[in-house]
Amino acid sequence: MMMSMKRADRPSILLVAAVAAAIASTALGGPAHAAGASAETVSISAGSAHSLVIREGVPYAAGYNGYGQLTGSGSKTTLTKMVGLPSGVTALEIAGGGDVSIVLGSDGKAYGTGKGSGGQLSGSTSLRTLAPMTGLPPGVQARSIAASGGGFTLVVGSDNKVYGTGDNSSGQLTGTGPRTALTPLSGPAGIEIVEASAGAKHILVLTSDGKVYGAGSNADGQLTGMDTANKTSLTPVPLPDGITALEISAYGNSSLILGSDNNVYGTGDNASGQLGGTRTARASLTILPLPSGVIAKQVSAGNRHTLVLGSDNKVYGAGAAYQGQLGVYTAAKAEATGVVEVGDLPAGVTAIEVSAGSYTSLVGGSDGNVYGTGSNTEGQLTNDATGSYGYYGLHRLSIDVAGGTDPPTPTDPPTPTDPTPTDPTPTSPSAPSQEFNQTAVAQLVRAQVHVPTRAVPPMLSPVPAWFTYAWNVGGTPVSNAVTFTPGPSFVGKRLTVTITAGRDGFAPVSVTPPPVTIAAGQAPAYSGRAKITGNRGAGNTLRVVRMAPGNWTPTPDKLTYQWTRDGKPIKHATRSEYKQTKSDRGRTIKVTVKAKRAGHRTGAYTVRFSGR
């Protein structure tokens, strides 16, 4: 499942493992497939007033086409094939910005079309056909793409650097002055960038060790901190203690981060409640609460709304709803400051990806179709471009495949069948006669206890019809699923994965990226309001309260206590209560509580006694 990196969306290349839209996982002993043939849609992106979709390696577009962002001329009210990719090159990822569209080709090049007068397509002219973007160093290939509504685009290269072109008025491309070719962004030495996302005047990048950096405008706190000056070099975005980032998404003046604890963190503009809570800007990362029992799998930031794909495979949203972008609208609830469920998919269909645009929301369904809700003034959700607000519920987008329109009326999904247990590996009906052309290597980015590990498959041409995965820890096979979540006993061991790709008529190809060492899980973090009760005086007992395991995230297996006097440990004072002695008179008494969880770093929280 490849996910688009539109103006605010995150790139697919880190967080999904293949170019298919539906991923089938099997238990240990059978392979996991990403079948491009059975679920055709592999990438979606909601732009400002256009929608983009990849189906079977072919890019399609609908909506406003004033600058050629759909290729050709005239706006489209049906998803229509884009033109310009060279013969034999297929589309792997797609990203829609304000008036541009970017396609990642299977040849490792980024192709752009639309408004180019500001250098956002490299060069200085607008285009009505997909054309290669220039500026990457010799030997460096594009691995993922991002397009901003603010007139600039980003490409992450195979050298783990991020390159940008176009507007740089707020320093979002680092340094000063506009760019007319893909140019490397400046920042700390040695960081390996695996993902990038573009807001209106700021960017976010994610590194291989789960850290986040940003550049550009911080006027609304979108890069955190009270200093609203522009950042003209990649600058760290501080995450909560013990948390690493799994995903980033920027749009407008807001930033979203999916944490390793599966919480959604947001900062920046919150004028419509898109970050949750009161409609005031945030200068630090705060959690967007989800319904009880639901954790986040994917996030996407829109202009004034947020989309979250939940662990229940439902779509949730917050923020602006007045054009139907959250699937519902009432005059009294034009904005949702808490999450609401976004519309309904047909019976039997679940959501597998989301993409938030300016005033629309796109959802990729498990049936291979794309559904949308919100503004349709330019036909970006297909069918009638009425000039009205559009759809107030998820509507299936129509697509013109080979000159014939795929009807928009939803149909019942095919009845799922169990895979044959005796031989689940996909085979070609005909003898392999051709070989894949590999344009970029596979990567295994990082591994951490209790965090799903995803592999970046190799870029192959043509697009494979299936992938299988064989995970191995310390020399022992452990799983054949698409992702692998290490348990506590695997800390410090080496993790490898062998990825096999295939397609009818092609010899299967297997690759094994360099191994990674499985890191300990995040340290439990305390979020309660602990205090020490009791009175001063020899013989009086002090107790630390509100320190239950439920006040820590993740929940620890065990809590330990150490009381201190003027910063030095008190011998044998290792329980939740402490009986004072004469030596404590006039001294500073504290207790440090440590939270231990198997396979995780140890968390700690210190409470000072303030009583008399």
mmCIF file of N, CA, C and O in Angstrom, residues 237-275:
data_model
loop_
_atom_site.group_PDB
_atom_site.id
_atom_site.type_symbol
_atom_site.label_atom_id
_atom_site.label_comp_id
_atom_site.label_asym_id
_atom_site.label_seq_id
_atom_site.Cartn_x
_atom_site.Cartn_y
_atom_site.Cartn_z
ATOM 1 N N VAL A 237 12.531 19.009 16.229
ATOM 2 C CA VAL A 237 11.193 19.192 16.802
ATOM 3 C C VAL A 237 11.118 18.260 18.009
ATOM 4 O O VAL A 237 11.112 17.040 17.844
ATOM 5 N N PRO A 238 11.106 18.809 19.232
ATOM 6 C CA PRO A 238 11.178 17.943 20.412
ATOM 7 C C PRO A 238 9.939 17.067 20.568
ATOM 8 O O PRO A 238 8.807 17.540 20.465
ATOM 9 N N LEU A 239 10.175 15.776 20.803
ATOM 10 C CA LEU A 239 9.105 14.810 21.050
ATOM 11 C C LEU A 239 9.002 14.542 22.542
ATOM 12 O O LEU A 239 9.937 14.785 23.295
ATOM 13 N N PRO A 240 7.854 14.037 23.008
ATOM 14 C CA PRO A 240 7.741 13.679 24.420
ATOM 15 C C PRO A 240 8.806 12.654 24.805
ATOM 16 O O PRO A 240 9.271 11.873 23.969
ATOM 17 N N ASP A 241 9.195 12.656 26.065
ATOM 18 C CA ASP A 241 10.219 11.737 26.546
ATOM 19 C C ASP A 241 9.855 10.295 26.218
ATOM 20 O O ASP A 241 8.727 9.850 26.453
ATOM 21 N N GLY A 242 10.820 9.579 25.662
ATOM 22 C CA GLY A 242 10.621 8.167 25.373
ATOM 23 C C GLY A 242 9.857 7.874 24.100
ATOM 24 O O GLY A 242 9.653 6.706 23.761
ATOM 25 N N ILE A 243 9.432 8.895 23.379
ATOM 26 C CA ILE A 243 8.616 8.699 22.180
ATOM 27 C C ILE A 243 9.472 8.934 20.936
ATOM 28 O O ILE A 243 10.230 9.900 20.861
ATOM 29 N N THR A 244 9.350 8.038 19.974
ATOM 30 C CA THR A 244 9.911 8.270 18.655
ATOM 31 C C THR A 244 8.758 8.439 17.669
ATOM 32 O O THR A 244 7.619 8.077 17.964
ATOM 33 N N ALA A 245 9.052 8.979 16.517
ATOM 34 C CA ALA A 245 8.013 9.238 15.523
ATOM 35 C C ALA A 245 7.945 8.103 14.521
ATOM 36 O O ALA A 245 8.967 7.587 14.067
ATOM 37 N N LEU A 246 6.731 7.718 14.173
ATOM 38 C CA LEU A 246 6.498 6.718 13.137
ATOM 39 C C LEU A 246 6.082 7.363 11.825
ATOM 40 O O LEU A 246 6.304 6.787 10.758
ATOM 41 N N GLU A 247 5.493 8.558 11.915
ATOM 42 C CA GLU A 247 4.922 9.191 10.729
ATOM 43 C C GLU A 247 4.794 10.688 10.972
ATOM 44 O O GLU A 247 4.610 11.126 12.114
ATOM 45 N N ILE A 248 4.886 11.479 9.900
ATOM 46 C CA ILE A 248 4.732 12.925 9.992
ATOM 47 C C ILE A 248 3.760 13.395 8.929
ATOM 48 O O ILE A 248 3.614 12.772 7.875
ATOM 49 N N SER A 249 3.073 14.501 9.199
ATOM 50 C CA SER A 249 2.161 15.076 8.210
ATOM 51 C C SER A 249 2.023 16.565 8.487
ATOM 52 O O SER A 249 1.681 16.971 9.600
ATOM 53 N N ALA A 250 2.290 17.367 7.468
ATOM 54 C CA ALA A 250 2.175 18.825 7.581
ATOM 55 C C ALA A 250 1.200 19.345 6.541
ATOM 56 O O ALA A 250 1.141 18.827 5.419
ATOM 57 N N TYR A 251 0.433 20.346 6.908
ATOM 58 C CA TYR A 251 -0.472 21.010 5.960
ATOM 59 C C TYR A 251 -0.750 22.402 6.511
ATOM 60 O O TYR A 251 -0.887 22.570 7.718
ATOM 61 N N GLY A 252 -0.871 23.379 5.640
ATOM 62 C CA GLY A 252 -1.137 24.723 6.112
ATOM 63 C C GLY A 252 -0.110 25.128 7.143
ATOM 64 O O GLY A 252 1.099 25.080 6.906
ATOM 65 N N ASN A 253 -0.570 25.513 8.342
ATOM 66 C CA ASN A 253 0.320 25.902 9.432
ATOM 67 C C ASN A 253 0.223 24.937 10.607
ATOM 68 O O ASN A 253 0.455 25.315 11.752
ATOM 69 N N SER A 254 -0.128 23.686 10.319
ATOM 70 C CA SER A 254 -0.239 22.664 11.356
ATOM 71 C C SER A 254 0.711 21.514 11.073
ATOM 72 O O SER A 254 1.088 21.271 9.923
ATOM 73 N N SER A 255 1.082 20.806 12.134
ATOM 74 C CA SER A 255 1.947 19.631 12.018
ATOM 75 C C SER A 255 1.371 18.498 12.851
ATOM 76 O O SER A 255 0.895 18.726 13.970
ATOM 77 N N LEU A 256 1.413 17.287 12.308
ATOM 78 C CA LEU A 256 0.971 16.092 13.017
ATOM 79 C C LEU A 256 2.109 15.081 13.048
ATOM 80 O O LEU A 256 2.869 14.955 12.088
ATOM 81 N N ILE A 257 2.200 14.363 14.159
ATOM 82 C CA ILE A 257 3.199 13.304 14.313
ATOM 83 C C ILE A 257 2.506 12.095 14.930
ATOM 84 O O ILE A 257 1.803 12.220 15.941
ATOM 85 N N LEU A 258 2.680 10.932 14.313
ATOM 86 C CA LEU A 258 2.215 9.679 14.901
ATOM 87 C C LEU A 258 3.355 9.118 15.726
ATOM 88 O O LEU A 258 4.422 8.800 15.206
ATOM 89 N N GLY A 259 3.137 9.013 17.045
ATOM 90 C CA GLY A 259 4.188 8.575 17.948
ATOM 91 C C GLY A 259 4.284 7.071 18.055
ATOM 92 O O GLY A 259 3.381 6.325 17.658
ATOM 93 N N SER A 260 5.405 6.601 18.595
ATOM 94 C CA SER A 260 5.618 5.169 18.780
ATOM 95 C C SER A 260 4.653 4.580 19.802
ATOM 96 O O SER A 260 4.541 3.358 19.905
ATOM 97 N N ASP A 261 3.950 5.427 20.568
ATOM 98 C CA ASP A 261 2.907 4.962 21.469
ATOM 99 C C ASP A 261 1.553 4.942 20.781
ATOM 100 O O ASP A 261 0.530 4.727 21.421
ATOM 101 N N ASN A 262 1.554 5.179 19.454
ATOM 102 C CA ASN A 262 0.338 5.190 18.624
ATOM 103 C C ASN A 262 -0.629 6.301 19.002
ATOM 104 O O ASN A 262 -1.829 6.218 18.705
ATOM 105 N N ASN A 263 -0.125 7.337 19.648
ATOM 106 C CA ASN A 263 -0.896 8.564 19.856
ATOM 107 C C ASN A 263 -0.620 9.530 18.718
ATOM 108 O O ASN A 263 0.466 9.530 18.130
ATOM 109 N N VAL A 264 -1.610 10.382 18.420
ATOM 110 C CA VAL A 264 -1.448 11.438 17.436
ATOM 111 C C VAL A 264 -1.114 12.728 18.174
ATOM 112 O O VAL A 264 -1.871 13.177 19.039
ATOM 113 N N TYR A 265 0.020 13.323 17.838
ATOM 114 C CA TYR A 265 0.461 14.567 18.460
ATOM 115 C C TYR A 265 0.360 15.689 17.424
ATOM 116 O O TYR A 265 0.715 15.501 16.259
ATOM 117 N N GLY A 266 -0.122 16.848 17.846
ATOM 118 C CA GLY A 266 -0.258 17.973 16.936
ATOM 119 C C GLY A 266 0.260 19.264 17.527
ATOM 120 O O GLY A 266 0.272 19.451 18.748
ATOM 121 N N THR A 267 0.699 20.172 16.652
ATOM 122 C CA THR A 267 1.147 21.488 17.074
ATOM 123 C C THR A 267 0.908 22.484 15.950
ATOM 124 O O THR A 267 0.799 22.106 14.782
ATOM 125 N N GLY A 268 0.773 23.758 16.308
ATOM 126 C CA GLY A 268 0.564 24.794 15.304
ATOM 127 C C GLY A 268 -0.863 25.306 15.269
ATOM 128 O O GLY A 268 -1.565 25.339 16.288
ATOM 129 N N ASP A 269 -1.312 25.709 14.096
ATOM 130 C CA ASP A 269 -2.637 26.291 13.904
ATOM 131 C C ASP A 269 -3.735 25.326 14.344
ATOM 132 O O ASP A 269 -3.737 24.158 13.961
ATOM 133 N N ASN A 270 -4.667 25.833 15.131
ATOM 134 C CA ASN A 270 -5.792 25.031 15.616
ATOM 135 C C ASN A 270 -7.084 25.837 15.543
ATOM 136 O O ASN A 270 -7.997 25.645 16.337
ATOM 137 N N ALA A 271 -7.148 26.736 14.565
ATOM 138 C CA ALA A 271 -8.276 27.669 14.494
ATOM 139 C C ALA A 271 -9.614 26.976 14.321
ATOM 140 O O ALA A 271 -10.658 27.517 14.713
ATOM 141 N N SER A 272 -9.634 25.792 13.722
ATOM 142 C CA SER A 272 -10.887 25.051 13.530
ATOM 143 C C SER A 272 -10.969 23.826 14.423
ATOM 144 O O SER A 272 -11.839 22.983 14.248
ATOM 145 N N GLY A 273 -10.065 23.713 15.376
ATOM 146 C CA GLY A 273 -10.088 22.571 16.288
ATOM 147 C C GLY A 273 -9.510 21.311 15.685
ATOM 148 O O GLY A 273 -9.753 20.211 16.180
ATOM 149 N N GLN A 274 -8.707 21.450 14.614
ATOM 150 C CA GLN A 274 -8.172 20.274 13.940
ATOM 151 C C GLN A 274 -7.166 19.493 14.784
ATOM 152 O O GLN A 274 -6.890 18.333 14.496
ATOM 153 N N LEU A 275 -6.638 20.134 15.828
ATOM 154 C CA LEU A 275 -5.730 19.447 16.747
ATOM 155 C C LEU A 275 -6.448 19.014 18.011
ATOM 156 O O LEU A 275 -5.835 18.453 18.927
#
